[in-house]
Short mmCIF file of C-alpha atoms in Angstrom, two decimals:
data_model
loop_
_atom_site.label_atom_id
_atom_site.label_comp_id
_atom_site.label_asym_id
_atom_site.label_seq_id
_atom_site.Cartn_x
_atom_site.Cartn_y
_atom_site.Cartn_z
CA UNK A 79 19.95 -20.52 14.78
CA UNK A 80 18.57 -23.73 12.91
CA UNK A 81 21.00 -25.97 15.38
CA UNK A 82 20.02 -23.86 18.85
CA UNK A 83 16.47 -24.63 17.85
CA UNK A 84 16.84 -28.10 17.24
CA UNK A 85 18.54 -28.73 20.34
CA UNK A 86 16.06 -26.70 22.49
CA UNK A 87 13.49 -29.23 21.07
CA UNK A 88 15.42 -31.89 21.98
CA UNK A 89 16.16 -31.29 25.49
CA UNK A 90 12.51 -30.67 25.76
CA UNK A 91 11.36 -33.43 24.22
CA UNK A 92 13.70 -35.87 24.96
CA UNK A 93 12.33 -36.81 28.56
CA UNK A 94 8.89 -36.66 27.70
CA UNK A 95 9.33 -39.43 25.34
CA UNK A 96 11.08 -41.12 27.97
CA UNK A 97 8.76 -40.74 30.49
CA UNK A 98 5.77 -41.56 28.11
CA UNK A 99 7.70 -44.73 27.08
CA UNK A 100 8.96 -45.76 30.28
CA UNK A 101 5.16 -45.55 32.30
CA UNK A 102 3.20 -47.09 28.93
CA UNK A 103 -0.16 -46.96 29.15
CA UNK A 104 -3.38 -44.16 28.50
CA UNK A 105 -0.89 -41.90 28.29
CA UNK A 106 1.29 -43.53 25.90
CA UNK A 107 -1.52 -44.42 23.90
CA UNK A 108 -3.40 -41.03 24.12
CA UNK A 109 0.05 -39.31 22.98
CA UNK A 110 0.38 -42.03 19.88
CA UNK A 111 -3.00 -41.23 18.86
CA UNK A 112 -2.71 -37.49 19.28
CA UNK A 113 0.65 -38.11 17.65
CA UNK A 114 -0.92 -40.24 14.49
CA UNK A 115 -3.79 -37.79 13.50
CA UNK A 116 -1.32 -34.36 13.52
CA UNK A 117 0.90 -36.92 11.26
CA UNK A 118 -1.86 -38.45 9.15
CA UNK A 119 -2.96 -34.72 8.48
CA UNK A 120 0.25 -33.67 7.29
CA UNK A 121 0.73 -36.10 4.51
CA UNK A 122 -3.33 -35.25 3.44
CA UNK A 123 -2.10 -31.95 2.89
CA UNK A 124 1.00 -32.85 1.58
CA UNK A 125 -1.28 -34.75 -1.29
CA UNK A 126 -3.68 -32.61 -1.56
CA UNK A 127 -2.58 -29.44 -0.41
CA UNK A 128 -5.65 -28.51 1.26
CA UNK A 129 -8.66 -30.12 3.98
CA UNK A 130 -10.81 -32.58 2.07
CA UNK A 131 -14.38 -34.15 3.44
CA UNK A 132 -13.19 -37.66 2.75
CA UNK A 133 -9.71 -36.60 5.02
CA UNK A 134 -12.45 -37.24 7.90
CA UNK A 135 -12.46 -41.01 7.46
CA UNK A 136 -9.01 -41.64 8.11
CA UNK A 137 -9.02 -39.10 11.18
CA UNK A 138 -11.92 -41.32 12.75
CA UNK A 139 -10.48 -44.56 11.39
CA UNK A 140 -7.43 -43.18 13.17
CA UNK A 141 -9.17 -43.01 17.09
CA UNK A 142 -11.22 -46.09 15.94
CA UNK A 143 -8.32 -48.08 15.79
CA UNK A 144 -6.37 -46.82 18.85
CA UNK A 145 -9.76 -47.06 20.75
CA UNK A 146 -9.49 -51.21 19.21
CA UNK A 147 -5.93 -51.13 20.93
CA UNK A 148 -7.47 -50.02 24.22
CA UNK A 149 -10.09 -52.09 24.92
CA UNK A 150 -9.08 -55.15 22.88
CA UNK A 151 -5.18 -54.99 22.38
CA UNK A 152 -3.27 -56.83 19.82
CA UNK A 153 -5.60 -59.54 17.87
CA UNK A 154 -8.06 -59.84 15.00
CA UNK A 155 -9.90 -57.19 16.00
CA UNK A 156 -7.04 -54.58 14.62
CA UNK A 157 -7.90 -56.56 11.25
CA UNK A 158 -11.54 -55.75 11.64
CA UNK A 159 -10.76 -52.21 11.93
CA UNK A 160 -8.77 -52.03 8.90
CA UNK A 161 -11.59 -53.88 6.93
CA UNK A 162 -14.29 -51.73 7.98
CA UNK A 163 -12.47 -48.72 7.13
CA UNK A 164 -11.61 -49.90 3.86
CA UNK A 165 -14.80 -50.60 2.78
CA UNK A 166 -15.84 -47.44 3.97
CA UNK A 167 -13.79 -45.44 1.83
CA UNK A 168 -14.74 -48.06 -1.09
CA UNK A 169 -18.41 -47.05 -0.10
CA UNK A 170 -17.38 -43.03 -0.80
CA UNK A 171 -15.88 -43.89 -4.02
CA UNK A 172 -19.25 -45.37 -5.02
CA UNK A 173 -21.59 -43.14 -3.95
CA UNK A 174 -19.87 -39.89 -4.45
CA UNK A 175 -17.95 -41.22 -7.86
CA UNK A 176 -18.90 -37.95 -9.60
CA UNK A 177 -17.26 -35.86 -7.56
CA UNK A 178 -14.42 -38.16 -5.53
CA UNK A 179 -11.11 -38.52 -7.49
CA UNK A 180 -9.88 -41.89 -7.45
CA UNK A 181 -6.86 -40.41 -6.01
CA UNK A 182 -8.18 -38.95 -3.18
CA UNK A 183 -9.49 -42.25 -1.86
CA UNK A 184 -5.54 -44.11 -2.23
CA UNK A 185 -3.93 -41.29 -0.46
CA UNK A 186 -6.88 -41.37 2.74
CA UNK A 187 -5.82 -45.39 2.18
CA UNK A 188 -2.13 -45.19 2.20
CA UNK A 189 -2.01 -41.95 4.01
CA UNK A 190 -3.38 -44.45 7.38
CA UNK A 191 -1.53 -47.52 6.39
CA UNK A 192 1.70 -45.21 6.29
CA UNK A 193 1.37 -43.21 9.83
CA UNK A 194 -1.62 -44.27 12.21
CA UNK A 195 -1.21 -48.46 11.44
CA UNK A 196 2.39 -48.07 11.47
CA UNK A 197 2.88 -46.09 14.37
CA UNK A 198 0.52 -47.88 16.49
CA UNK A 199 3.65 -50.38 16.93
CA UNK A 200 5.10 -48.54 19.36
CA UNK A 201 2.03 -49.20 21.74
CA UNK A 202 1.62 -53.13 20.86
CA UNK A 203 5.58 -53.44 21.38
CA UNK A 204 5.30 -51.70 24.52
CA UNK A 205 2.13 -53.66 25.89
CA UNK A 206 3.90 -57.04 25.33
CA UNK A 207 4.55 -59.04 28.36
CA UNK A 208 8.12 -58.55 27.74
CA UNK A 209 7.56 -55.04 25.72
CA UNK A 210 8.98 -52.90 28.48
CA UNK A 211 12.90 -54.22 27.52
CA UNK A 212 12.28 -54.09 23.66
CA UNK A 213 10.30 -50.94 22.95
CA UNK A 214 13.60 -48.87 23.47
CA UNK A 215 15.19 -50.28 20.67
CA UNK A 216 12.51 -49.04 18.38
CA UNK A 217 13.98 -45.48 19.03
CA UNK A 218 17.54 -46.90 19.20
CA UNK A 219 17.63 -48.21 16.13
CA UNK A 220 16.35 -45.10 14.48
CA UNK A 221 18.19 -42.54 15.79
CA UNK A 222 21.26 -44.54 16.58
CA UNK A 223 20.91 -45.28 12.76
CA UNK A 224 20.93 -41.96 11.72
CA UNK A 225 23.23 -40.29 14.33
CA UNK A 226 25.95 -42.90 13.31
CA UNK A 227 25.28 -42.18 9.35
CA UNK A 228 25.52 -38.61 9.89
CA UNK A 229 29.10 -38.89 11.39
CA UNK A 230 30.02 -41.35 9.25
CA UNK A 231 29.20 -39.76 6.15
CA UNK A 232 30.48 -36.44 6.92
CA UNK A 233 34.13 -38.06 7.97
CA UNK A 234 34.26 -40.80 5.26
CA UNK A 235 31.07 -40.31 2.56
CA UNK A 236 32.30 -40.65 -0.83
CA UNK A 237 30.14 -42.90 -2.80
CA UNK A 238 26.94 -40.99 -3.06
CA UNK A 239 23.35 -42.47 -3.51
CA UNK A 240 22.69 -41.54 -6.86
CA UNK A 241 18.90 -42.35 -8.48
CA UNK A 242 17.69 -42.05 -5.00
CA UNK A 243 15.69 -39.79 -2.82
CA UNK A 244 18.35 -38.68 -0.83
CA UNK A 245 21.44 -38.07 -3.43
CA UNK A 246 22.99 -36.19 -0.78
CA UNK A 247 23.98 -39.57 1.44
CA UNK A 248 26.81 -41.78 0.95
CA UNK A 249 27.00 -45.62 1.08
CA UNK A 250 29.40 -44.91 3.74
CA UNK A 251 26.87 -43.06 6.02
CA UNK A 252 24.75 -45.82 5.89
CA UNK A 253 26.62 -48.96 6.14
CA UNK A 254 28.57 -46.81 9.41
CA UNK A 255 24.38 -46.03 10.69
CA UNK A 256 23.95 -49.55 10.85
CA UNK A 257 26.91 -50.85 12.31
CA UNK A 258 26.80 -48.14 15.24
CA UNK A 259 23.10 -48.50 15.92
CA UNK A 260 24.07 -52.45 15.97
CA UNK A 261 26.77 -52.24 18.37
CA UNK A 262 23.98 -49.91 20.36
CA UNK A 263 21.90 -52.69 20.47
CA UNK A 264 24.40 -55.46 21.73
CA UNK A 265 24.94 -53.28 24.65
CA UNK A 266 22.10 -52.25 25.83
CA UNK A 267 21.16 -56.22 25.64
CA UNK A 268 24.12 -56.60 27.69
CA UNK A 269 23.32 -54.14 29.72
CA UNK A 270 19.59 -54.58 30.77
CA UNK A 271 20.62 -58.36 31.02
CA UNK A 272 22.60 -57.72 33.91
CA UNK A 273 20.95 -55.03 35.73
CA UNK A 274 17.28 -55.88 35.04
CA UNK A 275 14.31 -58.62 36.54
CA UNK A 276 14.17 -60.18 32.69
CA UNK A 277 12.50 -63.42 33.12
CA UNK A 278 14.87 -65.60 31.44
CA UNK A 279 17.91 -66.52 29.59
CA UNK A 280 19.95 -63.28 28.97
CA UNK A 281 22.05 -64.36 26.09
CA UNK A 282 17.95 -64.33 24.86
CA UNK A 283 17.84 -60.59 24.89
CA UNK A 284 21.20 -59.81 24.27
CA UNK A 285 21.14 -61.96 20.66
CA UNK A 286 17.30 -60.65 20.45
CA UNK A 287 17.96 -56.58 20.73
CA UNK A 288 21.58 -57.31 18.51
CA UNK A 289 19.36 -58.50 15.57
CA UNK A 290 16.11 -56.39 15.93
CA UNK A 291 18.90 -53.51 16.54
CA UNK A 292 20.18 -54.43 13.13
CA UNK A 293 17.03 -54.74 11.63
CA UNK A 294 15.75 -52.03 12.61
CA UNK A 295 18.70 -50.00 11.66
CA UNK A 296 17.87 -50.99 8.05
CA UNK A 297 14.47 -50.50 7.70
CA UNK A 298 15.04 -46.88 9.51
CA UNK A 299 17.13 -45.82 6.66
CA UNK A 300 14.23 -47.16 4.13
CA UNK A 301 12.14 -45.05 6.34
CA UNK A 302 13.98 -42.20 6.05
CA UNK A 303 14.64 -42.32 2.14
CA UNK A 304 10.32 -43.21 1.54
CA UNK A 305 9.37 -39.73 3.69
CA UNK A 306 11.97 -38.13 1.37
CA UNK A 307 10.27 -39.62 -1.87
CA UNK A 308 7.02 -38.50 -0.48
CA UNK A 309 8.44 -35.18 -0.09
CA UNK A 310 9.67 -34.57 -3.23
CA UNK A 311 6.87 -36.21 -5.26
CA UNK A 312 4.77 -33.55 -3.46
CA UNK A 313 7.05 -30.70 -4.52
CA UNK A 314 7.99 -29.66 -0.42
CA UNK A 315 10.82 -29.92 2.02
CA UNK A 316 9.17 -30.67 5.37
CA UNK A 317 5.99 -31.77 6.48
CA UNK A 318 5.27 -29.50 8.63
CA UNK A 319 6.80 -27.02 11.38
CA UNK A 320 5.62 -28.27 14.80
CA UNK A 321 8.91 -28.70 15.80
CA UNK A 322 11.30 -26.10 15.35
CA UNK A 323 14.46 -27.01 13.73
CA UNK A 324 13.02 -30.20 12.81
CA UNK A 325 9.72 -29.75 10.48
CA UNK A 326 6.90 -31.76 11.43
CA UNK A 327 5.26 -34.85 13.24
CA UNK A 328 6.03 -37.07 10.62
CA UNK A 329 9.61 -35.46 9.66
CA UNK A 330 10.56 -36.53 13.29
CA UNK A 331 8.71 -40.19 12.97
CA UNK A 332 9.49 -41.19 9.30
CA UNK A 333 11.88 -43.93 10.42
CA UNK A 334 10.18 -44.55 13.92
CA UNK A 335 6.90 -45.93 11.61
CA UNK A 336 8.97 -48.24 9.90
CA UNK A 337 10.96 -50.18 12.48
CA UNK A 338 8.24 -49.75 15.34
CA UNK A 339 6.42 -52.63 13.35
CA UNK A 340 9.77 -54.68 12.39
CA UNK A 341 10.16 -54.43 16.06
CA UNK A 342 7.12 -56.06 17.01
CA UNK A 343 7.71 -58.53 14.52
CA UNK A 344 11.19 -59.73 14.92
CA UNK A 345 10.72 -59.83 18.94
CA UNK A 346 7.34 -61.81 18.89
CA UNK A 347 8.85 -64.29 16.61
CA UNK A 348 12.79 -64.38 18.17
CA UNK A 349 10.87 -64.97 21.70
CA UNK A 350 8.68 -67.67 19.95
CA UNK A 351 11.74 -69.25 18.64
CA UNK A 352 13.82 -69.36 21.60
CA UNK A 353 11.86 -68.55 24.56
CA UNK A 354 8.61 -70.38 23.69
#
């Protein structure tokens, strides 16, 4: 029942990602932010296990910030948003000591850093000039990465990760996760080199996606293994259940968060580097 469920989700889901990826945009954005608060609320009550007042602040810093994408894109404005909200929480911690626990005010911190900041990636890959041809690799490298390790694991796992979030994964799985979602990456470089308008060299984007696609692959699986250490600090197995068959928002972006911003990274500086 568990698998018919998690397929039905993803053949429903599945092209509306696509789409949403594919035309960019408000409605990308709108969906990210939507996407981002639904997340951000599941690790408060992960924490906390309930609604708290101070929750608020990282709900509006949330649409703050993905308002700052839409009218001023990438820039130092993002790093104005961050500081203001900051010091606001700073400002709660000072005027409502008494009643605020200190640890409250890290988790409305990290809790943003963690989903809204890093998720917002997908949108500033995707607005790039050349965004379009890289932001696919954000969700190749993840799922690639963890398709691959799942195969690989089951057919040749032996040498478990033990002293780790996820005991249940071998070495095996993850070493054959990165290799496949590598290889992914080669070809579709190759691929959208050939049969796309790119505006320059294509070894460029095949040698660009190959490394980001390796990149990414590893920083999916540390992804992966920090949602499950979040998970088990806080004593629960998913995050939520807004997808059936596959927990919540932030079960299905744990490794999405991660490489979105390696992403964005890696391709601004390999363009830099050898596109100029």
């Amino acid at each position: 029942m568990s698998f018919v469920k998690r397929t039905i989700t993803v053949v429903i889901g599945l092209p509306l990602v696509v789409a949403l990826v594919f035309f960019g945009g408000v409605p990308l954005l709108v969906v990210a932010t939507l996407l981002a608060v639904a997340a951000l609320r599941e690790f408060y009550l992960a924490f906390s296990k309930t609604d708290k007042l101070i929750h608020a602040i990282g709900y509006l810093a949330t649409l703050g910030y993905f308002a700052a994408i839409f009218i001023f894109g990438a820039g130092y404005w993002l790093l104005i948003a961050l500081t203001l909200f900051v010091i606001t929480v700073q400002t709660c911690l000072v005027v409502f000591f008494k009643n605020l626990p200190m640890s409250e005010c890290i988790s409305v911190v990290y809790g943003f850093l963690y989903v809204p900041f890093m998720l917002s990636f997908v949108v500033l890959v995707r607005e790039h000039e050349l965004g379009f041809y890289y932001v696919w690799l954000i969700f190749t490298a993840s799922f690639g990465c963890d398709t691959f390790a799942y195969f690989t694991g089951s057919l040749f796992g032996k040498r478990k990760l033990k002293n780790t979030p996820s005991p249940s994964k071998s070495l095996e799985g993850l070493i054959g996760g990165v290799i496949g979602a590598t290889v992914i990456g080669f070809f579709y470089g190759l691929l959208v080199s050939r049969f796309s308008a790119y505006p320059d060299n294509t070894v460029h984007l095949i040698l660009i996606a190959t490394i980001i696609s390796f990149l990414g692959a590893v920083f999916s699986i540390i992804g992966d293994l920090a949602a499950s250490a979040v998970k088990r600090h806080c004593e629960i197995k998913d995050f939520g259940n807004v997808f059936p068959g596959h927990g919540g928002v932030l079960d299905r972006v744990d490794s999405i968060i991660v490489v979105a911003p390696i992403v964005y990274m890696v391709m601004n500086v390999m363009i830099w580097l050898m596109i100029g």
